[in-house]
Coordinates of C-alpha atoms and ligand atoms in Angstrom, one line a residue:
X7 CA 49.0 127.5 -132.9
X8 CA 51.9 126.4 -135.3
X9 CA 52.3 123.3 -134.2
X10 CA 56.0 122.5 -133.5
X11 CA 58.6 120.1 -134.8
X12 CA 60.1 119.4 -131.9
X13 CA 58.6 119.4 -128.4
X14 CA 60.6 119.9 -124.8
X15 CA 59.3 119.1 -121.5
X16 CA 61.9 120.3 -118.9
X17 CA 61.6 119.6 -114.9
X18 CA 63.2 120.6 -111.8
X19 CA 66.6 119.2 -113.0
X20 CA 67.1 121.3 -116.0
X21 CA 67.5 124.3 -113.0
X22 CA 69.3 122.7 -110.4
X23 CA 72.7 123.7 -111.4
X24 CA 71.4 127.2 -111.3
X25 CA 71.0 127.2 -107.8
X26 CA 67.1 125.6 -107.6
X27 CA 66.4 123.1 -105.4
X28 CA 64.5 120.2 -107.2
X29 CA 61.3 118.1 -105.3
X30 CA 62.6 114.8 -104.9
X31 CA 66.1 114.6 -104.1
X32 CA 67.5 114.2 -100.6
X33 CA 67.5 117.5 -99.6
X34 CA 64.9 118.5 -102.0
X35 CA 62.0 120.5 -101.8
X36 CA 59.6 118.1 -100.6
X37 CA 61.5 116.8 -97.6
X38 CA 61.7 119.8 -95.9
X39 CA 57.8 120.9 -96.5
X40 CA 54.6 118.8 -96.5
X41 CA 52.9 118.7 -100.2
X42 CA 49.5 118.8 -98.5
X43 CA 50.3 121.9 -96.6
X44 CA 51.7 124.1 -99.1
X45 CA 51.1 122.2 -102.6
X46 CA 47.4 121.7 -102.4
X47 CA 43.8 124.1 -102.5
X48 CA 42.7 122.5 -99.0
X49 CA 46.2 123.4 -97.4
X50 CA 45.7 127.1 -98.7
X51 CA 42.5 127.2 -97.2
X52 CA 43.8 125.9 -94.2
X53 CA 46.5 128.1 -93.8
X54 CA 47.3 130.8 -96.5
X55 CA 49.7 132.7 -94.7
X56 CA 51.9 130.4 -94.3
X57 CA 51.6 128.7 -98.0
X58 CA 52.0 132.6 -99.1
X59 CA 55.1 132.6 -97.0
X60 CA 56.5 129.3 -98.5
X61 CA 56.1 131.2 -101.6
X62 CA 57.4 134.6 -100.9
X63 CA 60.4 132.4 -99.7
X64 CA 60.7 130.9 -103.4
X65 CA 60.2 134.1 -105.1
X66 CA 62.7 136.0 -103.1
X67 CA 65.6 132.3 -104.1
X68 CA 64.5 132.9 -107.5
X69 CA 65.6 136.4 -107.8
X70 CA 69.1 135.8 -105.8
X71 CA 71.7 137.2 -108.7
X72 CA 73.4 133.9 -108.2
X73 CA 70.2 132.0 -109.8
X74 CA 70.9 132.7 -113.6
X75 CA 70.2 130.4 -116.6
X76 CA 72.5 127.5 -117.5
X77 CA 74.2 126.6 -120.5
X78 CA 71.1 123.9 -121.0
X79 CA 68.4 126.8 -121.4
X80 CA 70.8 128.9 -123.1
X81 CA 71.3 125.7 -125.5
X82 CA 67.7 125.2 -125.6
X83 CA 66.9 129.3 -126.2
X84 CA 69.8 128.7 -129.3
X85 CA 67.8 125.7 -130.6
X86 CA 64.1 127.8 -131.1
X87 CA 66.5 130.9 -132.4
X88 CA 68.0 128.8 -135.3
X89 CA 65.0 126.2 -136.1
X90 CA 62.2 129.7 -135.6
X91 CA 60.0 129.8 -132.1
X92 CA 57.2 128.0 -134.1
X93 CA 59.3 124.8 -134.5
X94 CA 60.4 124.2 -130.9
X95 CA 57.8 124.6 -127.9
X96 CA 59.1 124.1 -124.6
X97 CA 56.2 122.8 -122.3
X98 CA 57.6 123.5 -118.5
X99 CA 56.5 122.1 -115.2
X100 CA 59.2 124.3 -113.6
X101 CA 57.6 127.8 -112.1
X102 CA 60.9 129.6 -112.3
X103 CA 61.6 132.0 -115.1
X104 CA 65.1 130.6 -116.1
X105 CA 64.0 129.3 -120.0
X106 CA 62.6 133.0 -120.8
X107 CA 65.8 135.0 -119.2
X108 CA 67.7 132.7 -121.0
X109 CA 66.0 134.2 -124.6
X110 CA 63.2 131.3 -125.0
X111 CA 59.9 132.7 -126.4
X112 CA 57.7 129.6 -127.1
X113 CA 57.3 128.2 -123.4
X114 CA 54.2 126.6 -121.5
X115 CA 54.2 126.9 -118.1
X116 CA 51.9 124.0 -117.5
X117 CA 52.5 124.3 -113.5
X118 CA 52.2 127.9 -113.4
X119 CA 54.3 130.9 -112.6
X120 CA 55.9 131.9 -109.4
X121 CA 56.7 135.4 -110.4
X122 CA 52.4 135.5 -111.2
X123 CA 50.1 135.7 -108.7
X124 CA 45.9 135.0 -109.7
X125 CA 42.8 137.1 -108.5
X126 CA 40.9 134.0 -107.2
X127 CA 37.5 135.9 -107.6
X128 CA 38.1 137.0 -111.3
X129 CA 40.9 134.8 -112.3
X130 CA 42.9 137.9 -113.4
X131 CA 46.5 137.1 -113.8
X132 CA 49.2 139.8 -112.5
X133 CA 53.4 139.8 -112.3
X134 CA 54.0 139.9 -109.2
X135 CA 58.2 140.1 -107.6
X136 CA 57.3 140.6 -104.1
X137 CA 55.9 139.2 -101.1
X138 CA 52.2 138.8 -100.9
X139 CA 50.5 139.5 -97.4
X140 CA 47.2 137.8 -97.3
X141 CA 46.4 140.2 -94.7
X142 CA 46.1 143.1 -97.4
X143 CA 44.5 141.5 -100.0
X144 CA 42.9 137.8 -99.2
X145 CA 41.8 137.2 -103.2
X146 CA 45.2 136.8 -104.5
X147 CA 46.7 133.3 -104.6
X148 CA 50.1 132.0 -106.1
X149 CA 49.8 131.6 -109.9
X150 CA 50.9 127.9 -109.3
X151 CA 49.0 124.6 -110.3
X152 CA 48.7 122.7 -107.0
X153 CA 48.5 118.8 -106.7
X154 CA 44.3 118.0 -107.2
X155 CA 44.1 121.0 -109.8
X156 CA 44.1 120.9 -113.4
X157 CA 47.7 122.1 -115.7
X158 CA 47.0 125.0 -117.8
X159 CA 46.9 124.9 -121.4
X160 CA 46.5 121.0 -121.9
X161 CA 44.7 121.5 -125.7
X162 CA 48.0 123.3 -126.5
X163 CA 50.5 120.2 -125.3
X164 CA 48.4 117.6 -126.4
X165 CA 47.9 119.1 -130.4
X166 CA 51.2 119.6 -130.1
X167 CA 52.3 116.1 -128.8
X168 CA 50.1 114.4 -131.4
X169 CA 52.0 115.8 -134.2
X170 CA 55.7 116.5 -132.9
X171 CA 58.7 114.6 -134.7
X172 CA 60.7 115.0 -131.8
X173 CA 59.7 114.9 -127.8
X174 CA 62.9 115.3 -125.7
X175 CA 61.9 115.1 -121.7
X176 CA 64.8 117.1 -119.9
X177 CA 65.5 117.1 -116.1
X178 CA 62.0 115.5 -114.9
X179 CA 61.5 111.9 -112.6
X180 CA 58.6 111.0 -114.2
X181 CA 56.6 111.6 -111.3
X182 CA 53.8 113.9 -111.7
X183 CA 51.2 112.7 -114.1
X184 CA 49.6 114.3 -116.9
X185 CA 53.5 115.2 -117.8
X186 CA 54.6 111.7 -117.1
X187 CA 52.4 110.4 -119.7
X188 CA 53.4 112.5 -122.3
X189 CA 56.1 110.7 -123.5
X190 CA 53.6 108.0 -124.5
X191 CA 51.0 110.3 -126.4
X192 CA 54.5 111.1 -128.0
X193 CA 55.4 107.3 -129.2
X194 CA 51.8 107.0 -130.2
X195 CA 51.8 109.8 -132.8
X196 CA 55.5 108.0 -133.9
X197 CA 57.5 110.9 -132.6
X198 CA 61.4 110.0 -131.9
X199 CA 61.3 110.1 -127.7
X200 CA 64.3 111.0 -125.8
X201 CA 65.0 111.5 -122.7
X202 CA 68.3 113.5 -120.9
X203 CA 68.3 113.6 -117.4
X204 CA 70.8 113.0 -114.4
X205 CA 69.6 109.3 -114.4
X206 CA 66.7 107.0 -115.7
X207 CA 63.4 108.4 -114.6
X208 CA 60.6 106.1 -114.1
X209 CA 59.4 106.6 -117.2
X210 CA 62.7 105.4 -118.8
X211 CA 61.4 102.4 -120.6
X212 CA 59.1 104.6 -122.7
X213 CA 62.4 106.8 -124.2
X214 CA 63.8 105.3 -127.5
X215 CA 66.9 107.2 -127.1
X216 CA 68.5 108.3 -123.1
X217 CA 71.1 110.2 -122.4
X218 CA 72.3 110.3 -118.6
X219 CA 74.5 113.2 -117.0
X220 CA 74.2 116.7 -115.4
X221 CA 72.1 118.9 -117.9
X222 CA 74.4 121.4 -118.6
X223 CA 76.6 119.1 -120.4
X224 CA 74.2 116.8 -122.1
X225 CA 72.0 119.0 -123.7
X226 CA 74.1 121.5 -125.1
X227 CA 76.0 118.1 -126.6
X228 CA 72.3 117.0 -128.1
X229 CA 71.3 120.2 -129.2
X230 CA 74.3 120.4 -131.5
X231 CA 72.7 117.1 -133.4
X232 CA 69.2 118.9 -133.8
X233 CA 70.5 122.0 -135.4
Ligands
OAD318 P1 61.8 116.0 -109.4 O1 62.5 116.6 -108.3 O2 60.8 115.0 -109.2 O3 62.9 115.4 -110.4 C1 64.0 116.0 -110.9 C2 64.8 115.1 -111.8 O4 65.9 115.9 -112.3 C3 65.3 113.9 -111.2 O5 65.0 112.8 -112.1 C4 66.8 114.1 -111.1 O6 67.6 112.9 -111.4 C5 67.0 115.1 -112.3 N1 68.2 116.0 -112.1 C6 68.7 116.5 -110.9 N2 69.7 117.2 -111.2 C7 69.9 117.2 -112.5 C8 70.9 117.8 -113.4 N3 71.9 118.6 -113.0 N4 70.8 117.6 -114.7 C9 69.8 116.8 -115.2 N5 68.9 116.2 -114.4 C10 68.9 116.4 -113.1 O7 61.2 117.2 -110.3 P2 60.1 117.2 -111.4 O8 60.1 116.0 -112.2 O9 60.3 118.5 -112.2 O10 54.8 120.1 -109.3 O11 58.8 117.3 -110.6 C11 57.6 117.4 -111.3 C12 56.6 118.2 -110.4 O12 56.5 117.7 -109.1 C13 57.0 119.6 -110.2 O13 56.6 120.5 -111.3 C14 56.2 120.0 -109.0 C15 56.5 118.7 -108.2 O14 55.6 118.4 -107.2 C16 54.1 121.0 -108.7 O15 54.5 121.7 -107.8 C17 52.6 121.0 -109.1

């Protein structure tokens, strides 16, 4: 791998003017739905038709017509096309597809997919835009990183983190470790850190430059200075 100029990790705010529910707010995700029942291996092997249904039900929000980019992936799709995909990884926990219809090519999905499902038996990955039934086939899971399992494609981020000039955290509460400890591999390696988001995440001590407001307006604004 290339390894990039400028690193982007992106969380569940960077969507949620497209229509995407993010974990934490009121009204989020996670208050509606238990994390050990539908977010874990132990709550799949308890029940996996209903984590399949949870899901199918995401799959079927993320294809609504009405869920479409927003200007912040289409800014962040412009930054890779002018600075070249080899300059600008995006490393996403999101599991929607929103940076790649947007036009982004250089994208880690570090949480998994939610248009993939995996073979559990042979690890074979597949696209997959319709409901599973466990009943007809009880090897496929959803391509999704649960809480307890490992992210994929750590080497990657971390090479890359290690030698980036720039790592810009977009839309993310600084929740979720190992992505809420990347901005400090970052700093380490003396890469400028900022961070654009709706409002100061926990991490927010650890950015050297912040930028607060809805991400469709701030990063489009930010991207301007990078190009
Ligand atoms: P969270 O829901 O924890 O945080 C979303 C962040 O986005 C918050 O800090 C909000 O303030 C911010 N935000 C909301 N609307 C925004 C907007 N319009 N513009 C900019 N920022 C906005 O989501 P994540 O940090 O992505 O993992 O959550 C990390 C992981 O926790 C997820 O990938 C998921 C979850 O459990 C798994 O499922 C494994």
């Amino acid at each position: 791998m290339t390894i990039p100029k400028i690193v982007i990790l992106t969380g569940a705010g960077i969507s949620a003017e497209s229509g995407l529910s993010t974990f934490r707010a009121q009204n989020g995700l996670w208050e509606g739905y238990n994390v050990d029942d539908v977010a874990t291996y132990a709550g799949y092997k308890r029940d996996p038709i209903a984590v399949h249904q949870f899901y199918n039900m995401l799959r079927h929000k993320l294809q609504d017509p009405k869920v479409c980019p927003n200007a912040a992936h289409y800014a962040l799709a412009e930054l890779e096309q002018k600075l070249g995909s080899d300059n600008v990884l995006i490393v996403t926990q999101n599991v929607d597809n929103l940076h790649e219809q947007a036009g982004s090519k250089n994208i880690i999905h570090m949480h998994g997919e939610l248009l993939k499902v995996r073979n559990e038996q042979n690890g074979q990955i597949t696209e997959c835009f319709s409901d599973v039934d466990y009943n007809q086939n009880k090897l496929i899971r959803p391509h999704i990183v649960w809480f307890g399992e490992i992210p994929l494609q750590m080497d990657e981020i971390y090479d890359a983190l290690t030698q980036t000039e720039y790592f810009i955290s977009i839309g993310t509460s600084g929740n979720v470790y190992p992505a809420a400890g990347f901005v400090q591999v970052a700093n380490q390696s003396g890469a400028k850190t900022v961070e654009l988001n709706l409002e100061p995440s926990l991490g927010e001590n650890l950015f050297q430059t912040k930028i607060y407001g809805p991400a469709s307006k701030i990063v489009p604004k930010f991207v301007q200075t990078l190009i």
